[in-house]
Coordinates of C-alpha atoms in Angstrom, one line a residue:
M1 CA 0.0 0.0 0.0
Q2 CA 2.8 2.4 0.9
R3 CA 4.5 1.7 -2.4
Y4 CA 1.3 2.5 -4.3
H5 CA 1.0 5.9 -2.5
T6 CA 4.7 6.6 -3.2
V7 CA 4.4 5.8 -6.9
R8 CA 1.2 7.8 -7.1
A9 CA 2.8 10.8 -5.4
G10 CA 5.8 10.5 -7.8
V11 CA 3.5 10.6 -10.8
L12 CA 1.6 13.5 -9.4
L13 CA 4.8 15.4 -8.6
L14 CA 6.0 14.9 -12.2
A15 CA 2.7 16.2 -13.5
V16 CA 2.8 19.2 -11.2
L17 CA 6.4 20.0 -12.0
T18 CA 5.6 19.8 -15.7
L19 CA 2.8 22.2 -15.2
V20 CA 4.8 24.5 -13.0
S21 CA 7.2 25.0 -15.9
C22 CA 4.3 26.6 -17.9
E23 CA 4.7 30.3 -18.5
D24 CA 1.2 31.2 -17.3
G25 CA 1.6 29.7 -13.9
P26 CA 4.1 29.8 -11.1
S27 CA 7.6 29.7 -12.7
T28 CA 10.1 27.1 -12.0
G29 CA 12.1 29.9 -10.4
D30 CA 9.3 30.4 -7.9
A31 CA 11.1 28.5 -5.1
G32 CA 8.5 29.6 -2.6
F33 CA 5.6 28.1 -4.5
R34 CA 7.6 24.9 -5.0
N35 CA 8.6 24.7 -1.4
Q36 CA 5.1 25.2 -0.2
Y37 CA 3.8 22.6 -2.5
F38 CA 6.4 20.0 -1.2
A39 CA 5.5 21.0 2.3
A40 CA 1.8 20.4 1.7
R41 CA 2.6 17.0 0.0
D42 CA 4.8 16.0 2.9
A43 CA 2.2 17.0 5.5
L44 CA -0.4 15.1 3.6
E45 CA 1.7 11.9 3.4
D46 CA 2.8 12.3 7.0
G47 CA -0.8 12.4 8.2
K48 CA -0.7 16.1 9.2
F49 CA -3.9 16.9 7.3
D50 CA -4.7 20.2 8.9
R51 CA -1.3 21.6 8.0
A52 CA -1.6 20.2 4.5
S53 CA -5.0 21.8 4.1
R54 CA -3.8 25.2 5.3
T55 CA -0.8 25.1 2.9
Y56 CA -2.9 24.0 -0.1
A57 CA -5.3 26.9 0.7
R58 CA -2.4 29.3 0.6
L59 CA -1.1 27.8 -2.7
L60 CA -4.6 28.3 -4.3
T61 CA -4.1 32.1 -4.1
R62 CA -1.3 31.9 -6.7
A63 CA -1.7 28.5 -8.4
G64 CA -2.6 29.9 -11.9
P65 CA -3.1 27.0 -14.3
L66 CA -2.2 24.6 -11.5
E67 CA -5.4 25.6 -9.6
P68 CA -7.4 22.5 -10.5
R69 CA -4.6 20.1 -9.4
I70 CA -4.0 22.1 -6.2
R71 CA -7.7 22.3 -5.5
L72 CA -8.0 18.5 -5.9
E73 CA -5.2 18.0 -3.4
Y74 CA -6.7 20.5 -1.1
A75 CA -10.0 18.7 -1.2
H76 CA -8.2 15.4 -0.6
S77 CA -6.4 16.9 2.5
L78 CA -9.8 18.1 3.8
L79 CA -11.2 14.7 3.3
R80 CA -8.3 13.1 5.2
A81 CA -8.7 15.7 8.0
G82 CA -12.3 14.6 8.4
D83 CA -13.8 17.9 7.2
Y84 CA -16.3 16.1 5.0
P85 CA -18.5 19.1 4.2
A86 CA -15.6 21.2 3.0
A87 CA -14.1 18.3 1.1
R88 CA -17.4 17.7 -0.6
R89 CA -17.9 21.3 -1.5
E90 CA -14.4 21.7 -3.0
A91 CA -14.5 18.5 -4.9
R92 CA -18.0 19.0 -6.3
A93 CA -17.1 22.5 -7.4
L94 CA -14.0 21.3 -9.1
A95 CA -15.8 18.4 -10.8
Q96 CA -18.3 20.7 -12.3
G97 CA -15.6 22.7 -14.1
Q98 CA -13.5 19.7 -15.3
S99 CA -13.8 16.9 -17.7
G100 CA -12.1 13.5 -18.2
S101 CA -9.7 12.2 -15.6
A102 CA -9.7 15.5 -13.7
R103 CA -13.4 15.4 -13.2
R104 CA -13.4 11.7 -12.2
A105 CA -10.6 12.3 -9.7
A106 CA -12.7 15.1 -8.1
L107 CA -15.8 12.9 -8.1
S108 CA -13.8 10.2 -6.2
V109 CA -13.1 12.7 -3.4
A110 CA -16.7 14.1 -3.5
A111 CA -18.2 10.6 -3.4
T112 CA -16.0 9.5 -0.5
A113 CA -17.0 12.7 1.5
E114 CA -20.7 12.1 0.7
H115 CA -20.5 8.5 1.8
E116 CA -18.9 9.5 5.1
L117 CA -21.5 12.3 5.5
G118 CA -24.3 9.8 4.8
L119 CA -22.9 7.5 7.4
V120 CA -22.8 10.3 9.9
A121 CA -26.4 11.2 9.0
I122 CA -27.5 7.7 9.7
Q123 CA -25.7 7.6 13.0
Q124 CA -27.4 10.9 14.0
G125 CA -30.8 9.6 13.1
D126 CA -31.3 11.7 9.9
P127 CA -32.3 9.2 7.2
A128 CA -33.6 12.1 5.0
A129 CA -30.1 13.5 4.7
A130 CA -28.6 10.1 4.1
R131 CA -31.1 9.5 1.3
Q132 CA -29.8 12.6 -0.4
L133 CA -26.1 12.0 0.2
L134 CA -25.8 8.3 -0.5
P135 CA -27.3 8.4 -4.0
A136 CA -25.1 11.3 -4.9
A137 CA -22.1 9.3 -3.8
D138 CA -23.3 6.2 -5.6
A139 CA -23.8 8.1 -8.9
A140 CA -20.3 9.7 -8.7
I141 CA -18.7 6.4 -8.0
A142 CA -20.6 4.8 -10.9
E143 CA -19.3 7.5 -13.2
V144 CA -15.7 7.0 -12.1
L145 CA -15.9 3.2 -12.3
A146 CA -17.6 3.1 -15.7
S147 CA -15.3 5.7 -17.3
E148 CA -12.0 5.2 -15.6
P149 CA -11.8 2.0 -13.4
E150 CA -8.0 2.4 -13.1
L151 CA -8.7 5.2 -10.6
D152 CA -9.8 2.4 -8.3
P153 CA -6.9 0.0 -8.5
L154 CA -7.4 -1.5 -5.0
G155 CA -11.2 -1.6 -5.2
A156 CA -11.9 1.0 -2.5
L157 CA -14.5 2.9 -4.5
A158 CA -16.2 -0.3 -5.5
G159 CA -16.3 -1.4 -1.9
R160 CA -17.8 2.0 -0.9
Q161 CA -20.4 1.6 -3.6
A162 CA -21.4 -1.8 -2.3
S163 CA -21.7 -0.4 1.2
I164 CA -23.8 2.5 -0.1
K165 CA -26.2 0.1 -1.9
V166 CA -26.7 -1.9 1.3
R167 CA -27.3 1.3 3.3
L168 CA -29.8 2.6 0.8
K169 CA -31.7 -0.6 0.8
A170 CA -31.8 -0.6 4.6
L171 CA -33.1 3.0 4.5
G172 CA -35.9 1.9 2.2

């Protein structure tokens, strides 16, 4: 599992560095941006999710064309920090403005946040909220799995979808 995250982080880093070299965004000479990005990634990988979220939020103010990628990582850090409403909001807004893999990556984060929020709603005795959140999560996961199943190499999204279906059935 750790190797998968390390490889994924390496691929992501390569993509970001490639984009950072674009003239319209932060320049490769912008050591401050690059250092902040690495600090955010390190914090995320080290489980310091609040720190990662704060750093990504600062990066968004000057991300330029990197904004969608930074926003996705920001949403992911919010998700990992347990701030499901904020993660959902960021990821859904990003998904609306994206297409292809970028949209599906954002939908993966949004669906995970919606699933977690749906579980909280059930625990708090709010089946009406769960009936709104869980179908949204299910639809997002269905889109990801149908269009780009390689975004779920370990089956985590498919497992979430199965859990969602069981919960929805129980809710009636």
